[in-house]
CSV table of C-alpha atoms in Angstrom, one decimal:
chain,number,residue,atom,x,y,z
A,95,SER,CA,-175.0,-41.9,134.5
A,96,ARG,CA,-177.6,-39.5,136.1
A,97,HIS,CA,-176.1,-40.0,139.6
A,98,GLY,CA,-173.1,-41.7,141.1
A,99,TRP,CA,-175.4,-44.1,142.9
A,100,ALA,CA,-177.7,-45.0,139.9
A,101,GLY,CA,-177.8,-48.7,139.4
A,102,GLN,CA,-175.4,-49.4,142.2
A,103,ILE,CA,-175.6,-51.8,145.1
A,104,ARG,CA,-173.2,-49.7,147.1
A,105,CYS,CA,-171.1,-46.6,146.8
A,106,GLY,CA,-167.9,-47.0,148.7
A,107,GLU,CA,-168.9,-48.1,152.2
A,108,THR,CA,-172.5,-47.0,151.8
A,109,TRP,CA,-175.2,-49.4,150.8
A,110,VAL,CA,-177.5,-48.1,148.0
A,111,LEU,CA,-179.5,-51.0,146.6
A,112,ASP,CA,-180.7,-48.9,143.7
A,113,SER,CA,-183.4,-50.7,141.7
A,114,PRO,CA,-186.9,-50.4,140.3
A,115,TYR,CA,-188.3,-51.6,143.7
A,116,ASN,CA,-186.1,-49.2,145.7
A,117,ASN,CA,-186.4,-46.1,143.5
A,118,ALA,CA,-188.7,-45.4,140.6
A,119,LEU,CA,-191.4,-47.9,141.6
A,120,SER,CA,-190.9,-48.0,145.3
A,121,HIS,CA,-194.2,-46.1,145.7
A,122,GLU,CA,-196.1,-49.0,144.0
A,123,LEU,CA,-194.3,-51.5,146.2
A,124,MET,CA,-195.4,-49.5,149.3
A,125,PHE,CA,-199.0,-49.3,148.0
A,126,MET,CA,-199.2,-53.1,147.8
A,127,LEU,CA,-197.9,-53.6,151.3
A,128,PHE,CA,-200.3,-51.0,152.5
A,129,PHE,CA,-203.2,-52.7,150.7
A,130,ALA,CA,-202.2,-55.9,152.5
A,131,GLY,CA,-202.7,-54.3,155.9
A,132,ALA,CA,-205.1,-55.8,158.5
A,133,ALA,CA,-206.8,-52.5,159.0
A,134,GLU,CA,-207.5,-49.2,157.2
A,135,ARG,CA,-204.5,-47.4,158.5
A,136,GLN,CA,-202.0,-50.3,158.6
A,137,ALA,CA,-199.7,-52.0,156.2
A,138,GLY,CA,-198.7,-55.6,155.9
A,139,ARG,CA,-195.2,-56.4,157.2
A,140,PRO,CA,-193.2,-58.7,155.0
A,141,VAL,CA,-192.2,-61.9,156.8
A,142,GLU,CA,-190.8,-64.0,153.9
A,143,ILE,CA,-189.6,-63.2,150.4
A,144,GLU,CA,-188.9,-65.2,147.2
A,145,ALA,CA,-186.9,-63.1,144.8
A,146,GLU,CA,-185.5,-63.3,141.3
A,147,LEU,CA,-183.2,-60.4,140.4
A,148,TYR,CA,-181.7,-59.7,137.0
A,149,HIS,CA,-179.9,-57.1,135.0
A,150,ALA,CA,-179.6,-56.7,131.3
A,151,ASN,CA,-177.9,-53.3,131.6
A,152,PRO,CA,-174.2,-53.1,132.6
A,153,ILE,CA,-174.9,-52.2,136.3
A,154,PRO,CA,-174.2,-54.0,139.5
A,155,SER,CA,-177.8,-53.9,140.8
A,156,ALA,CA,-181.0,-55.2,139.3
A,157,ASP,CA,-183.1,-53.6,136.6
A,158,THR,CA,-185.6,-56.4,136.5
A,159,CYS,CA,-187.3,-58.5,139.3
A,160,ALA,CA,-190.0,-60.9,140.2
A,161,LEU,CA,-190.9,-61.0,143.9
A,162,ARG,CA,-193.4,-63.1,146.0
A,163,ILE,CA,-193.8,-61.4,149.4
A,164,MET,CA,-195.7,-63.1,152.2
A,165,THR,CA,-197.0,-60.6,154.7
A,166,ASP,CA,-197.9,-61.0,158.4
A,167,THR,CA,-201.6,-60.7,157.5
A,168,GLY,CA,-201.4,-63.8,155.3
A,169,VAL,CA,-201.8,-61.8,152.1
A,170,PRO,CA,-199.3,-62.6,149.4
A,171,VAL,CA,-197.9,-59.6,147.4
A,172,LEU,CA,-196.5,-60.4,143.9
A,173,VAL,CA,-194.3,-57.9,142.1
A,174,TRP,CA,-192.9,-57.7,138.5
A,175,PHE,CA,-190.8,-54.7,137.6
A,176,THR,CA,-188.4,-54.0,134.8
A,177,HIS,CA,-186.4,-51.1,133.3
A,178,ALA,CA,-185.0,-53.4,130.6
A,179,CYS,CA,-188.0,-53.2,128.3
A,180,GLU,CA,-188.6,-52.1,124.7
A,181,LYS,CA,-191.9,-50.4,125.5
A,182,MET,CA,-192.8,-48.3,128.5
A,183,ALA,CA,-196.0,-49.4,130.3
A,184,GLY,CA,-197.7,-47.6,133.1
A,185,SER,CA,-197.7,-49.3,136.5
A,186,GLU,CA,-200.8,-51.3,137.5
A,187,ILE,CA,-201.8,-52.9,140.7
A,188,GLU,CA,-204.6,-55.5,141.1
A,189,ILE,CA,-206.2,-56.5,144.4
A,190,ARG,CA,-207.8,-59.9,143.6
A,191,GLY,CA,-210.6,-61.2,145.8
A,192,GLU,CA,-213.3,-63.8,145.7
A,193,HIS,CA,-216.0,-61.3,144.7
A,194,GLY,CA,-214.0,-59.3,142.1
A,195,ARG,CA,-211.0,-57.1,141.9
A,196,ILE,CA,-209.8,-53.5,142.3
A,197,VAL,CA,-207.4,-52.2,139.6
A,198,TRP,CA,-205.2,-49.2,140.4
A,199,THR,CA,-203.3,-47.2,137.8
A,200,ARG,CA,-201.8,-43.7,137.8
A,201,ASN,CA,-204.8,-42.6,135.7
A,202,GLY,CA,-207.5,-43.8,138.1
A,203,SER,CA,-208.9,-46.9,139.7
A,204,ARG,CA,-211.9,-49.2,139.2
A,205,LEU,CA,-213.8,-51.9,141.0
A,206,GLU,CA,-214.9,-54.9,138.8
A,207,ASP,CA,-217.1,-57.9,139.7
A,208,VAL,CA,-216.1,-61.5,139.0
A,209,ASP,CA,-217.4,-61.2,135.4
A,210,GLY,CA,-215.2,-58.2,134.7
A,211,ASN,CA,-218.1,-55.6,134.8
A,212,VAL,CA,-217.1,-52.2,136.1
A,213,VAL,CA,-219.0,-51.5,139.3
A,214,GLU,CA,-217.3,-48.2,140.4
A,215,THR,CA,-214.5,-45.9,139.3
A,216,TRP,CA,-212.3,-43.5,141.2
A,217,PRO,CA,-210.6,-40.7,139.3
A,218,VAL,CA,-207.2,-39.3,140.1
A,219,ALA,CA,-207.1,-35.9,142.0
A,220,ASP,CA,-206.5,-33.0,139.7
A,221,ASP,CA,-203.8,-31.6,141.9
A,222,GLN,CA,-202.1,-34.5,143.8
A,223,ARG,CA,-199.4,-32.3,145.3
A,224,ARG,CA,-202.0,-30.0,146.8
A,225,VAL,CA,-203.8,-33.0,148.3
A,226,VAL,CA,-200.6,-34.3,149.9
A,227,MET,CA,-199.7,-30.8,151.2
A,228,ASP,CA,-203.2,-30.4,152.7
A,229,VAL,CA,-202.9,-33.7,154.5
A,230,MET,CA,-199.5,-32.8,155.9
A,231,LEU,CA,-200.7,-29.4,157.1
A,232,ALA,CA,-203.7,-31.0,158.7
A,233,ALA,CA,-201.5,-33.5,160.5
A,234,MET,CA,-199.3,-30.6,161.8
A,235,ARG,CA,-202.5,-28.9,163.2
A,236,GLY,CA,-203.3,-32.1,165.0
A,237,ASP,CA,-206.3,-33.1,162.8
A,238,ASP,CA,-207.4,-36.7,162.5
A,239,VAL,CA,-206.0,-37.4,159.1
A,240,PHE,CA,-204.0,-40.4,157.8
A,241,TYR,CA,-200.5,-40.2,156.4
A,242,PRO,CA,-197.9,-42.9,155.9
A,243,ASN,CA,-195.7,-42.4,159.0
A,244,PRO,CA,-192.1,-43.7,159.1
A,245,ALA,CA,-193.2,-46.9,160.8
A,246,ILE,CA,-195.3,-47.7,157.7
A,247,ALA,CA,-193.0,-46.3,155.1
A,248,SER,CA,-190.0,-48.2,156.5
A,249,LEU,CA,-191.6,-51.5,155.4
A,250,GLN,CA,-190.7,-50.6,151.8
A,251,THR,CA,-187.0,-50.3,152.9
A,252,LEU,CA,-187.3,-53.5,154.9
A,253,THR,CA,-188.6,-55.3,151.7
A,254,ALA,CA,-185.8,-53.9,149.5
A,255,ASN,CA,-183.2,-55.1,152.0
A,256,ALA,CA,-184.8,-58.5,152.3
A,257,VAL,CA,-184.9,-58.9,148.5
A,258,HIS,CA,-181.1,-58.6,148.4
A,259,GLU,CA,-180.8,-60.9,151.3
A,260,ALA,CA,-182.8,-63.5,149.4
A,261,ALA,CA,-181.0,-63.5,146.0
A,262,PRO,CA,-178.0,-62.3,144.1
A,263,VAL,CA,-178.4,-60.3,140.9
A,264,ALA,CA,-178.2,-62.6,137.8
A,265,THR,CA,-177.0,-61.4,134.4
A,266,VAL,CA,-179.4,-62.1,131.6
A,267,PRO,CA,-177.4,-63.9,128.9
A,268,ASP,CA,-176.6,-61.9,125.8
A,269,GLU,CA,-178.6,-64.1,123.5
A,270,TYR,CA,-181.8,-63.0,125.2
A,271,VAL,CA,-181.0,-59.2,125.2
A,272,ASP,CA,-181.3,-56.7,122.4
A,273,ARG,CA,-178.9,-53.7,122.6
A,274,PRO,CA,-179.9,-51.2,119.9
A,275,GLU,CA,-178.5,-47.7,119.7
A,276,ILE,CA,-181.3,-45.1,119.7
A,277,ASP,CA,-180.4,-41.4,119.2
A,278,GLY,CA,-176.8,-42.1,120.2
A,279,ASP,CA,-177.8,-43.9,123.4
A,280,ARG,CA,-177.2,-47.6,123.8
A,281,LYS,CA,-180.3,-49.3,125.1
A,282,ALA,CA,-180.8,-52.8,126.6
A,283,TRP,CA,-184.0,-54.8,126.9
A,284,ILE,CA,-184.8,-58.4,127.5
A,285,ARG,CA,-186.4,-59.8,124.5
A,286,GLY,CA,-190.1,-60.4,125.0
A,287,ILE,CA,-190.1,-59.2,128.6
A,288,GLU,CA,-193.4,-57.4,128.2
A,289,LYS,CA,-195.2,-60.6,127.3
A,290,SER,CA,-193.4,-62.5,130.0
A,291,ILE,CA,-194.5,-60.0,132.7
A,292,ALA,CA,-198.1,-60.0,131.4
A,293,GLN,CA,-198.2,-63.8,131.6
A,294,ALA,CA,-196.6,-63.9,135.0
A,295,PHE,CA,-199.1,-61.2,136.2
A,296,ARG,CA,-202.1,-63.3,135.0
A,297,GLU,CA,-200.9,-66.6,136.4
A,298,GLU,CA,-199.3,-65.2,139.6
A,299,LYS,CA,-196.0,-66.9,138.8
A,300,LEU,CA,-192.3,-65.9,139.1
A,301,PHE,CA,-190.2,-66.0,135.9
A,302,HIS,CA,-188.5,-69.3,136.6
A,303,GLU,CA,-192.0,-70.8,137.2
A,304,LEU,CA,-192.9,-69.9,133.6
A,305,GLY,CA,-189.8,-71.8,132.4
A,306,LEU,CA,-188.2,-68.8,130.7
A,307,PRO,CA,-184.8,-69.8,129.4
A,308,TRP,CA,-183.0,-66.9,131.0
A,309,ALA,CA,-184.6,-67.3,134.4
A,310,VAL,CA,-183.0,-68.8,137.5
A,311,PRO,CA,-184.6,-70.3,140.6
A,312,ALA,CA,-185.8,-67.8,143.1
A,313,GLY,CA,-183.9,-67.2,146.3
A,314,ARG,CA,-185.7,-67.2,149.6
A,315,PHE,CA,-185.3,-65.2,152.9
A,316,VAL,CA,-187.3,-65.5,156.1
A,317,ILE,CA,-187.2,-62.1,157.7
A,318,PRO,CA,-186.3,-62.2,161.4
A,319,ALA,CA,-188.7,-60.4,163.7
A,320,ASP,CA,-185.7,-58.3,165.0
A,321,TYR,CA,-184.3,-57.5,161.5
A,322,ALA,CA,-182.6,-54.2,162.1
A,323,TYR,CA,-180.2,-53.4,159.2
A,324,PHE,CA,-178.7,-54.7,155.9
A,325,PRO,CA,-177.0,-57.1,155.5
A,326,GLN,CA,-178.4,-59.4,158.1
A,327,ALA,CA,-176.8,-62.5,156.6
A,328,ALA,CA,-173.3,-60.9,156.7
A,329,ARG,CA,-173.8,-59.9,160.3
A,330,LEU,CA,-174.9,-63.4,161.3
A,331,LYS,CA,-171.9,-64.9,159.5
A,332,SER,CA,-169.5,-62.6,161.3
A,333,GLU,CA,-171.0,-63.3,164.7
A,334,LYS,CA,-170.4,-67.0,164.2
């Protein structure tokens, strides 16, 4: 109820596609695409998406998702987000390689070898807003600094659009959802979703691949090179 567009797929004639991957956690999604880039100042462009979309809350759009995104660099990006959970957990990104992994969190990052030993750590800047502002001002002066320009940032929007091209939003059956009232506010969470996401994260699987009883097969969308706006599928249908 915080905004008229919260949890909506569209408001009137305007597409919204509000969701964890297109709102609260869109930054994390963009980070992953950026980390999949072929070079230091590039991001990976999604070319194909498998998507599972769900809602436990009474909203049209998704509050939970599992995504497998193939990028043009050949690096797969896997995503599990939910707002329909009993316990809040901080976001975490892992870059997995043959010699170890890098773990990113909002509290800092670390490099681990294949045995899980911490090789190096990177703290979070004390004043992140100041850092962002300094970079923006340096770019305005013409200094050689990196910032995510619209060409890079638009890949998150491209991904969110393609996710909804790939799959409809499925309702999690009531027998798998708890709906307690807490401080006068009705909550909704998918029973055991925290453990399910942790398992999916470890095994790099989508929810239906784990055999979860409420999960449905993923939808798939191959993104055309000339993909220009949402919804592509509706445009192609009307052109026929």
